[in-house]
Structure formats: structure tokens, C-alpha cells
PDB file of N, CA and C in Angstrom:
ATOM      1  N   UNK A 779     -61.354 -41.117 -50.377  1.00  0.00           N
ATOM      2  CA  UNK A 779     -61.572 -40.454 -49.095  1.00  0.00           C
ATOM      3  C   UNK A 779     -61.654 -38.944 -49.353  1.00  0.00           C
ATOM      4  N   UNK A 780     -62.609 -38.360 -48.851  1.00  0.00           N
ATOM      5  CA  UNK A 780     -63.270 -36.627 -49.063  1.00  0.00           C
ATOM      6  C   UNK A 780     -62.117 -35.785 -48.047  1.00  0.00           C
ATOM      7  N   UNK A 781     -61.186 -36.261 -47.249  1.00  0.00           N
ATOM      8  CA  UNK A 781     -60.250 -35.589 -46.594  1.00  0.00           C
ATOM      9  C   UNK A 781     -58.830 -35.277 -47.590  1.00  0.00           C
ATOM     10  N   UNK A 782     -58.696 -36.700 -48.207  1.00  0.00           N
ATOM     11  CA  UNK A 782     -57.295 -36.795 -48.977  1.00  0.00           C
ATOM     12  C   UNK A 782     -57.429 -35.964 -50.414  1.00  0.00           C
ATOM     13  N   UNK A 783     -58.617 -35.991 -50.859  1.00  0.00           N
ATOM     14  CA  UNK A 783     -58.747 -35.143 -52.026  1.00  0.00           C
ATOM     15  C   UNK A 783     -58.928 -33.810 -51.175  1.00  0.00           C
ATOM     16  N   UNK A 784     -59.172 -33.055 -50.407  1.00  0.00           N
ATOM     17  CA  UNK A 784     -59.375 -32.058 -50.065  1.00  0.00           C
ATOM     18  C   UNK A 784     -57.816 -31.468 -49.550  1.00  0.00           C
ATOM     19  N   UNK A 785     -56.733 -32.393 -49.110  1.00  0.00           N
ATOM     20  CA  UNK A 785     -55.845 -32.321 -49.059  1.00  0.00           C
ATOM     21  C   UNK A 785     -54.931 -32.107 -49.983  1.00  0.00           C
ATOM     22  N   UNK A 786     -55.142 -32.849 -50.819  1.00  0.00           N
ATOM     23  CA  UNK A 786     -53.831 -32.520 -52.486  1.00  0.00           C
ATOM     24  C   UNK A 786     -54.801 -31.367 -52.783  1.00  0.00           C
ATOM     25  N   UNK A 787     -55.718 -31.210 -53.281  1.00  0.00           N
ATOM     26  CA  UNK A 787     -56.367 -30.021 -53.401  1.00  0.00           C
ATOM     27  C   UNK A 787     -55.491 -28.805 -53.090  1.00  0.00           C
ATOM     28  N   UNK A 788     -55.528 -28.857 -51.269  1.00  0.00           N
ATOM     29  CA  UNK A 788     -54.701 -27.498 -50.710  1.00  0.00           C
ATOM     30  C   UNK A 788     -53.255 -28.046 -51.048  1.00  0.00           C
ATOM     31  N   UNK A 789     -52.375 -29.106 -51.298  1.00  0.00           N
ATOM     32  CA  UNK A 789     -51.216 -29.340 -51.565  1.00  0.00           C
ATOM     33  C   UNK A 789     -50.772 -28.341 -52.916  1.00  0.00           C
ATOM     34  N   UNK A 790     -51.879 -28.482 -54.067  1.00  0.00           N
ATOM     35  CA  UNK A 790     -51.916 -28.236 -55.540  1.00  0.00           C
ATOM     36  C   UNK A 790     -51.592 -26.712 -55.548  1.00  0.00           C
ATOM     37  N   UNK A 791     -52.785 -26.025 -54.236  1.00  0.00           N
ATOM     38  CA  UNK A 791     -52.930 -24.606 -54.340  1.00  0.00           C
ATOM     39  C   UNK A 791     -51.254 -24.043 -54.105  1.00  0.00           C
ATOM     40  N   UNK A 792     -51.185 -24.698 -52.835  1.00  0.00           N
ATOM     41  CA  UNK A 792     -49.821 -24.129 -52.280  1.00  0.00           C
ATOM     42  C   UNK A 792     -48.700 -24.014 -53.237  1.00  0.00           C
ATOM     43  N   UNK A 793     -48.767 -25.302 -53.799  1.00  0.00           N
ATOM     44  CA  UNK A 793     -47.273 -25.567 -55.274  1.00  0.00           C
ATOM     45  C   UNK A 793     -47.707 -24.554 -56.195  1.00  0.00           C
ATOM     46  N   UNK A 794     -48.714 -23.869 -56.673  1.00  0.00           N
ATOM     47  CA  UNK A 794     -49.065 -22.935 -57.545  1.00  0.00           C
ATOM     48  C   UNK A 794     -48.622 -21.456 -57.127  1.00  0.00           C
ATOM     49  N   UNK A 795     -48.918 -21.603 -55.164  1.00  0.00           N
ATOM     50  CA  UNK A 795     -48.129 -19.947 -55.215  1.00  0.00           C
ATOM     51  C   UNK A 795     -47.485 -20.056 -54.725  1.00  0.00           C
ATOM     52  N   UNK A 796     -46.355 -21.240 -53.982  1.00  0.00           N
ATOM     53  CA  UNK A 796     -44.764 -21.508 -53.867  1.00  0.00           C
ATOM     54  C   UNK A 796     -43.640 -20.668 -54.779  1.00  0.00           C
ATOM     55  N   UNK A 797     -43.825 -20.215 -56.017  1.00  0.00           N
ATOM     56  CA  UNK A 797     -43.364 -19.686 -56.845  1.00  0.00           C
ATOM     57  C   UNK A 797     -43.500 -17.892 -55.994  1.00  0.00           C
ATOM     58  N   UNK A 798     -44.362 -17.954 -55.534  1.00  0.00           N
ATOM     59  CA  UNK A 798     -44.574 -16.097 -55.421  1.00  0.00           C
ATOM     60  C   UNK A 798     -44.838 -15.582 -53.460  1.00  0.00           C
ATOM     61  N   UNK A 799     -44.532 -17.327 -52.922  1.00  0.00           N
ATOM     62  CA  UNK A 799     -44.216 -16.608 -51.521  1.00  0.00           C
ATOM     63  C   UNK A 799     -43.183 -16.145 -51.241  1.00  0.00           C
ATOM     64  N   UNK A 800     -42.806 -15.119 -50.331  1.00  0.00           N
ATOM     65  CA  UNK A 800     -41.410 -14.648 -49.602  1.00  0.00           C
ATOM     66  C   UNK A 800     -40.898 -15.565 -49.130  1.00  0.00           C
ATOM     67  N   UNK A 801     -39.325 -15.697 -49.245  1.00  0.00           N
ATOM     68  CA  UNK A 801     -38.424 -16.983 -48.829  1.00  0.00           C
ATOM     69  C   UNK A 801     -38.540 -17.037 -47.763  1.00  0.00           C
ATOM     70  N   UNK A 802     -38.798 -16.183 -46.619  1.00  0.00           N
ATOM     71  CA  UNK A 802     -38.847 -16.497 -45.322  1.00  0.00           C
ATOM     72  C   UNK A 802     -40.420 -17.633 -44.917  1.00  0.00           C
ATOM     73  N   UNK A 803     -41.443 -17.200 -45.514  1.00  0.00           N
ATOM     74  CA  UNK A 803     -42.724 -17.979 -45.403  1.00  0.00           C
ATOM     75  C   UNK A 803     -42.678 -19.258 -45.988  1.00  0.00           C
ATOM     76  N   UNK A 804     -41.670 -19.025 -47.190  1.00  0.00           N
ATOM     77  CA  UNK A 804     -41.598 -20.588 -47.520  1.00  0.00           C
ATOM     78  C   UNK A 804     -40.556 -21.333 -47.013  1.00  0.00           C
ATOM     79  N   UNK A 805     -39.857 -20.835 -46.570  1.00  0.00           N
ATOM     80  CA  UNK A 805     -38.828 -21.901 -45.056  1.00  0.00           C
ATOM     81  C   UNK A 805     -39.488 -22.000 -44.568  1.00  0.00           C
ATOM     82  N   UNK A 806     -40.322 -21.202 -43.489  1.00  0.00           N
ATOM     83  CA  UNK A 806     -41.182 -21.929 -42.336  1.00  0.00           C
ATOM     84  C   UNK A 806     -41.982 -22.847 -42.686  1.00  0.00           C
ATOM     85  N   UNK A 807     -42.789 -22.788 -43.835  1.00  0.00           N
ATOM     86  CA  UNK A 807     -43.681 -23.674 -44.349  1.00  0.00           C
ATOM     87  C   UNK A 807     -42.898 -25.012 -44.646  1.00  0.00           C
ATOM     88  N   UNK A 808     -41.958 -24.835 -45.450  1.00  0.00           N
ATOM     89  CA  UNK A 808     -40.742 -26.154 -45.285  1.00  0.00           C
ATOM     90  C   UNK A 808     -40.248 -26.840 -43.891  1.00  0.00           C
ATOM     91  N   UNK A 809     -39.883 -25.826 -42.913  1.00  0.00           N
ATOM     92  CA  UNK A 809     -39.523 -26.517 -41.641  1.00  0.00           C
ATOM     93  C   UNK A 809     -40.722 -27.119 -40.906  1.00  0.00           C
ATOM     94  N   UNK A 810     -42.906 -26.830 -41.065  1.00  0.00           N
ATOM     95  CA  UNK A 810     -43.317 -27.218 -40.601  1.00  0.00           C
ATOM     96  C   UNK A 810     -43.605 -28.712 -41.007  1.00  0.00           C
ATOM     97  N   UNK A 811     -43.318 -28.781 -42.646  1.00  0.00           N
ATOM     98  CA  UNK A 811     -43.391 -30.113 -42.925  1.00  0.00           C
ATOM     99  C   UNK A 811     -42.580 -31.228 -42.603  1.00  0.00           C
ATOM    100  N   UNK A 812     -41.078 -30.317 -42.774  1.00  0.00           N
ATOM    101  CA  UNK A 812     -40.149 -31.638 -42.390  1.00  0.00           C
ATOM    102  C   UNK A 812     -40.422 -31.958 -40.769  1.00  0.00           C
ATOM    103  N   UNK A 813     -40.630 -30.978 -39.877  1.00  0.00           N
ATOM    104  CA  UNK A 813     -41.226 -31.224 -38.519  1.00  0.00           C
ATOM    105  C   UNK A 813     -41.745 -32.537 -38.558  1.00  0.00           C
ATOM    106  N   UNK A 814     -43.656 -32.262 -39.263  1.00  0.00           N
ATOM    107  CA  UNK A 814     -44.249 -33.095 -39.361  1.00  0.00           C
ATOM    108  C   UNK A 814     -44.122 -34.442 -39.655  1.00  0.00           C
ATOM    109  N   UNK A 815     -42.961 -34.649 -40.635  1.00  0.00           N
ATOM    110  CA  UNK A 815     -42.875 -35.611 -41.441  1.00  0.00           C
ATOM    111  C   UNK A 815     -42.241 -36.691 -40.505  1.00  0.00           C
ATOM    112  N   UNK A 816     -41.457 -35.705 -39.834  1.00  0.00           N
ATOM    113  CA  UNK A 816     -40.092 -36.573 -38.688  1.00  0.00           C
ATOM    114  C   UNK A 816     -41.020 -37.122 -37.636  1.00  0.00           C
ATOM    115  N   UNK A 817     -42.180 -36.148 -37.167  1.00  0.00           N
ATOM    116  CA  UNK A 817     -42.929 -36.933 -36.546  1.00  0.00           C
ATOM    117  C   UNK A 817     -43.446 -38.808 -36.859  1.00  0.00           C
ATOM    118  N   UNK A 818     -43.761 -38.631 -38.125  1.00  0.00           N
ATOM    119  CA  UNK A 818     -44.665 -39.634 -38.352  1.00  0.00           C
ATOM    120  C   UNK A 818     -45.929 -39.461 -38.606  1.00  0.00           C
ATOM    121  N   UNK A 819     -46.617 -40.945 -38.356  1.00  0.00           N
ATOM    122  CA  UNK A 819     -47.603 -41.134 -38.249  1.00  0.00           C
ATOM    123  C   UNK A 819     -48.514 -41.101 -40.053  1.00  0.00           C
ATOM    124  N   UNK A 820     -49.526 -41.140 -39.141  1.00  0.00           N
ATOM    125  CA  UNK A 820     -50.342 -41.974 -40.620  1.00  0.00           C
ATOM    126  C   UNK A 820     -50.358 -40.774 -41.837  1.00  0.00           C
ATOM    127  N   UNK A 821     -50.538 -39.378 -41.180  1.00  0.00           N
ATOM    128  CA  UNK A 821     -50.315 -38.620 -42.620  1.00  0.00           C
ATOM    129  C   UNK A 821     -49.018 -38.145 -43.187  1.00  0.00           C
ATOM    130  N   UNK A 822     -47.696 -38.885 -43.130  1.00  0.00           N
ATOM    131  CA  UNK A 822     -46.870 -38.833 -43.700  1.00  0.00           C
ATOM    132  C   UNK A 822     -46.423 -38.998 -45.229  1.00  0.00           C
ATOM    133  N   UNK A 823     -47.500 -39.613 -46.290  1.00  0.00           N
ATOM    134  CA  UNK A 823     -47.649 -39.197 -47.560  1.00  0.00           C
ATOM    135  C   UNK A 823     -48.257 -38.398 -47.979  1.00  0.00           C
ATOM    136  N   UNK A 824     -48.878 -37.567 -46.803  1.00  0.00           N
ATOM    137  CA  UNK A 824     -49.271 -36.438 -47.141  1.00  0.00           C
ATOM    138  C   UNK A 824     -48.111 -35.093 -47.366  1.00  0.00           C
ATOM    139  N   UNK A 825     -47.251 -35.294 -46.230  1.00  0.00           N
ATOM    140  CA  UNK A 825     -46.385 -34.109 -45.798  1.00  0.00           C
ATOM    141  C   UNK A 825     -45.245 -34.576 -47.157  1.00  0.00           C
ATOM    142  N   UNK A 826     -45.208 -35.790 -47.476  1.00  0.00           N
ATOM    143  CA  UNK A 826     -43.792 -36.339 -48.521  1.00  0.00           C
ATOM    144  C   UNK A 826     -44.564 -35.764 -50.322  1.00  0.00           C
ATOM    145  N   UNK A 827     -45.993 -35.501 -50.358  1.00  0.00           N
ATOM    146  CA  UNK A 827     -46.138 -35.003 -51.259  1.00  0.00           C
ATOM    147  C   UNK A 827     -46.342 -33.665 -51.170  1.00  0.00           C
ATOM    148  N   UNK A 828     -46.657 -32.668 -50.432  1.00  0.00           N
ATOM    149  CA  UNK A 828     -46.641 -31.761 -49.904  1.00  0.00           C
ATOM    150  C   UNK A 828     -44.872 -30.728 -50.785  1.00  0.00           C
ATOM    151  N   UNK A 829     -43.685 -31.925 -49.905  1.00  0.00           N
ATOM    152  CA  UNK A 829     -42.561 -31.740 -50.004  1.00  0.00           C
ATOM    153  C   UNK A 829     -42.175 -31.667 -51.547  1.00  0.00           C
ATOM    154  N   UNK A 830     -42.677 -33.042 -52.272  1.00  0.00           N
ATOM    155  CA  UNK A 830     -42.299 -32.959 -53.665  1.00  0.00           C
ATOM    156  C   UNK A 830     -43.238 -31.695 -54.689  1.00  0.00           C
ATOM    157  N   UNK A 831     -44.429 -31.459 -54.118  1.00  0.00           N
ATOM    158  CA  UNK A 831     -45.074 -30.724 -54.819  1.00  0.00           C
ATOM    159  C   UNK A 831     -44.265 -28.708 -54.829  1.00  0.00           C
ATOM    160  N   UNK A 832     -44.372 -28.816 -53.837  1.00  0.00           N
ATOM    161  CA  UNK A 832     -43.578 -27.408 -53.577  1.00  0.00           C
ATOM    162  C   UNK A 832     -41.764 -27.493 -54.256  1.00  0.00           C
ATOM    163  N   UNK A 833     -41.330 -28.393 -54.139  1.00  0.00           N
ATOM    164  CA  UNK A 833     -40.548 -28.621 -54.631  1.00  0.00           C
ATOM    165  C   UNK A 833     -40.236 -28.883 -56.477  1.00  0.00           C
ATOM    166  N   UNK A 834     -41.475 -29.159 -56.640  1.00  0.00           N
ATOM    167  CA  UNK A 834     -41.621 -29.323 -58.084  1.00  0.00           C
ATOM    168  C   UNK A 834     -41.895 -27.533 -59.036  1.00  0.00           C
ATOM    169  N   UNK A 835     -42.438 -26.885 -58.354  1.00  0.00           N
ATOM    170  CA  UNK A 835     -42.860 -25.440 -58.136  1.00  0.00           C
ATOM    171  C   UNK A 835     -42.075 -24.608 -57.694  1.00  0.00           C
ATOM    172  N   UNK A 836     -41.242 -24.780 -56.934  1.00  0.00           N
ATOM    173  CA  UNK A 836     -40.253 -23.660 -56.710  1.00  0.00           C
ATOM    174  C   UNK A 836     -38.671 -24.152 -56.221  1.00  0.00           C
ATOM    175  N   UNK A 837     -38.245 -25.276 -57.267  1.00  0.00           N
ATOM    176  CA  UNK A 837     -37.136 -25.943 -56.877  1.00  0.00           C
ATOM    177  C   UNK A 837     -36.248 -25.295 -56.211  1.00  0.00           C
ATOM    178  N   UNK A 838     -35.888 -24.000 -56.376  1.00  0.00           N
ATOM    179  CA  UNK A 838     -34.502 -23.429 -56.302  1.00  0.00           C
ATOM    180  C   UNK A 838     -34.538 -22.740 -54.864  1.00  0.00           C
ATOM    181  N   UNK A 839     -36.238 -22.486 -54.256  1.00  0.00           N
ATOM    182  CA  UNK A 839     -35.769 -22.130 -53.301  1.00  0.00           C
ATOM    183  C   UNK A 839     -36.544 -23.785 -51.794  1.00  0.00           C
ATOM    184  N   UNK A 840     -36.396 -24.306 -52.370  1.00  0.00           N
ATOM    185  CA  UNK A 840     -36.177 -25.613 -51.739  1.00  0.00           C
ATOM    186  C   UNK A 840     -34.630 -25.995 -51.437  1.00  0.00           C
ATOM    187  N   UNK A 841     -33.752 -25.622 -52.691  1.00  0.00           N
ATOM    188  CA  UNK A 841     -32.270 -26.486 -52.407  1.00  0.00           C
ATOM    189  C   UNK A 841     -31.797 -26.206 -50.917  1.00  0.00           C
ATOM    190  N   UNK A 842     -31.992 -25.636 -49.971  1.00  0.00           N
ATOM    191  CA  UNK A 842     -31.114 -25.354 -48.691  1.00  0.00           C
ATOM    192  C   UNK A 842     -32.152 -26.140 -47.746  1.00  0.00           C
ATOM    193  N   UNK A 843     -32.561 -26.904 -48.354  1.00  0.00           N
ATOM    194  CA  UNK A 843     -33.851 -27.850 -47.389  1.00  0.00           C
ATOM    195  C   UNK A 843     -33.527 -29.577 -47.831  1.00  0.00           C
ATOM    196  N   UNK A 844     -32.372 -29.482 -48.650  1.00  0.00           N
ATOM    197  CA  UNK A 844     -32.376 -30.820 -49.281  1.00  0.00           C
ATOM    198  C   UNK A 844     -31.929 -31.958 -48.779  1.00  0.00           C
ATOM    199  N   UNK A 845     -30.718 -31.139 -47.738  1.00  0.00           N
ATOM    200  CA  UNK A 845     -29.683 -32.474 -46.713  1.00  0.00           C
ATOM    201  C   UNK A 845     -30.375 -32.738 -45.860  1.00  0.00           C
ATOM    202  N   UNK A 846     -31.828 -32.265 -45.543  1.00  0.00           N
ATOM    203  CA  UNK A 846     -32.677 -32.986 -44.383  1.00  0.00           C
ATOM    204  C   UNK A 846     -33.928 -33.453 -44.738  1.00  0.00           C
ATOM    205  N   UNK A 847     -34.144 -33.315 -45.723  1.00  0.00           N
ATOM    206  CA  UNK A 847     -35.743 -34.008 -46.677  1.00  0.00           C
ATOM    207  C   UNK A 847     -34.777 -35.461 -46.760  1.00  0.00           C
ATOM    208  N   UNK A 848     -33.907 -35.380 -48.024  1.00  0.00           N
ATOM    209  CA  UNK A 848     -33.189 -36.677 -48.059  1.00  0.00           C
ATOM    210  C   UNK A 848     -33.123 -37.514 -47.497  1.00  0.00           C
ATOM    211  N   UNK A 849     -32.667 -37.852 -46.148  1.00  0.00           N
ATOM    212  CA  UNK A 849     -32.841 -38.905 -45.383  1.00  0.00           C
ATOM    213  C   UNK A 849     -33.910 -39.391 -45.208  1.00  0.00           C
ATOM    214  N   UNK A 850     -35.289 -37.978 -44.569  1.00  0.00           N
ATOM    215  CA  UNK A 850     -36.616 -38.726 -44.237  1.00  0.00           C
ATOM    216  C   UNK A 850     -36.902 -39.884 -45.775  1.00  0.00           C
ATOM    217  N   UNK A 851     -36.460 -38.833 -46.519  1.00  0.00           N
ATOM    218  CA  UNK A 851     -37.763 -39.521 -47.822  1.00  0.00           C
ATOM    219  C   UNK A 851     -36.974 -41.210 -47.929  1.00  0.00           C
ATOM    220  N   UNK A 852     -35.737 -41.280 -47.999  1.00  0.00           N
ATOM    221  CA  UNK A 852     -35.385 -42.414 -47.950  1.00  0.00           C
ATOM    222  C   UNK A 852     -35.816 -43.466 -46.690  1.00  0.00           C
ATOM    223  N   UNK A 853     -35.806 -42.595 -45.593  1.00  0.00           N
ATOM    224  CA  UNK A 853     -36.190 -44.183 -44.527  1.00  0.00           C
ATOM    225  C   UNK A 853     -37.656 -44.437 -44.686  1.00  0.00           C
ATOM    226  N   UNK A 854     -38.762 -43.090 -45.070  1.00  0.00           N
ATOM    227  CA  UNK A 854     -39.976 -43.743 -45.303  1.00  0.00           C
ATOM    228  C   UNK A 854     -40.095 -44.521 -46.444  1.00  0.00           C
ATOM    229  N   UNK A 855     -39.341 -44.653 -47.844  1.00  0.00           N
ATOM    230  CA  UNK A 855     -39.471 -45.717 -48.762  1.00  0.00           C
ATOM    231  C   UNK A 855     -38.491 -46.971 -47.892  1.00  0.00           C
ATOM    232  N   UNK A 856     -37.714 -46.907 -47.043  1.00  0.00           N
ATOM    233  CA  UNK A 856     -37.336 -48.215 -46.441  1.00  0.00           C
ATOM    234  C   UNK A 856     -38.316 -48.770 -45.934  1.00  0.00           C
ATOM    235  N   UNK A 857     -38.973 -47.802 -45.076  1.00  0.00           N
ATOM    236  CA  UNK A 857     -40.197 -48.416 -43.928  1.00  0.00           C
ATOM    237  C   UNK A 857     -41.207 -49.481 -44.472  1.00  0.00           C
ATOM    238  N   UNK A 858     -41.576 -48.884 -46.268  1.00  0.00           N
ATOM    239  CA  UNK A 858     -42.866 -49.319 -46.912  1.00  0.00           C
ATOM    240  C   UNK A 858     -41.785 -50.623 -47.688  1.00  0.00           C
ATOM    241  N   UNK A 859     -40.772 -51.101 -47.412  1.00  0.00           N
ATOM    242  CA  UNK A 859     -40.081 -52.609 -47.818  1.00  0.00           C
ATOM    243  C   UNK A 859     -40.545 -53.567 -47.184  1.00  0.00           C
TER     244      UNK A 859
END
């Protein structure tokens, strides 16, 4: 699908300058995903790679985002049981 590659695409870019945004831009950018994610709906492996990718890229300033990613990421691998 020409949407989902165009998507990790911008996922890829973001995890590349996650490292060099201001902590305040990258909380918000964190709180719009977990938003999203809590929402639902069908692009939710989008927002859960989104989460791991930025996270893979700028671990350390992810950790104060961790006690509320945690749960989602676990009930959406329950959901897909």
C-alpha cells in the first residue's frame, strides 16, 4: 500500500531527528501519539511503530512516557490474540 510506505517513510525521518528535537516538541509529539493510539482504530500500528521508532532514536528522552505507552502496547498485542 503507497500510503503505509509513505508513512514509515515519515516515521524513519522523524526517528532520525528525534535525537535533535527540543524536549518540549518531542513530548508533544509523544502525547499526540499516545492520544492517537488510545483512540484506536485501524491506524494503530502505525502510531505503535511511530512509538518504538522514536523510541529506538532517542530512548532517554522517551523514559517519562513509559508508564503510559506500556499498558497501550500490551492491550493492543492482547487485542491481536
Amino acid at each position: 500500500n503507497g500510503r503505509n510506505i509513505i508513512q514509515l517513510r515519515a516515521i524513519n525521518c522523524l526517528g532520525a531527528l528525534a535525537p535533535f528535537i527540543p524536549i518540549e516538541e518531542f513530548d508533544k509529539t509523544i502525547e499526540t501519539l499516545i492520544q492517537n493510539l488510545e483512540k484506536g482504530g485501524k491506524d494503530k500500528p502505525i502510531y505503535i511503530q511511530a512509538l518504538g521508532t522514536l523510541g529506538s532514536f532517542a530512548g532517554p528522552k522517551l523514559g517519562k512516557h513509559v508508564s503510559r505507552i506500556t499498558p497501550l502496547l500490551i492491550s493492543a498485542v492482547n487485542a491481536t490474540k
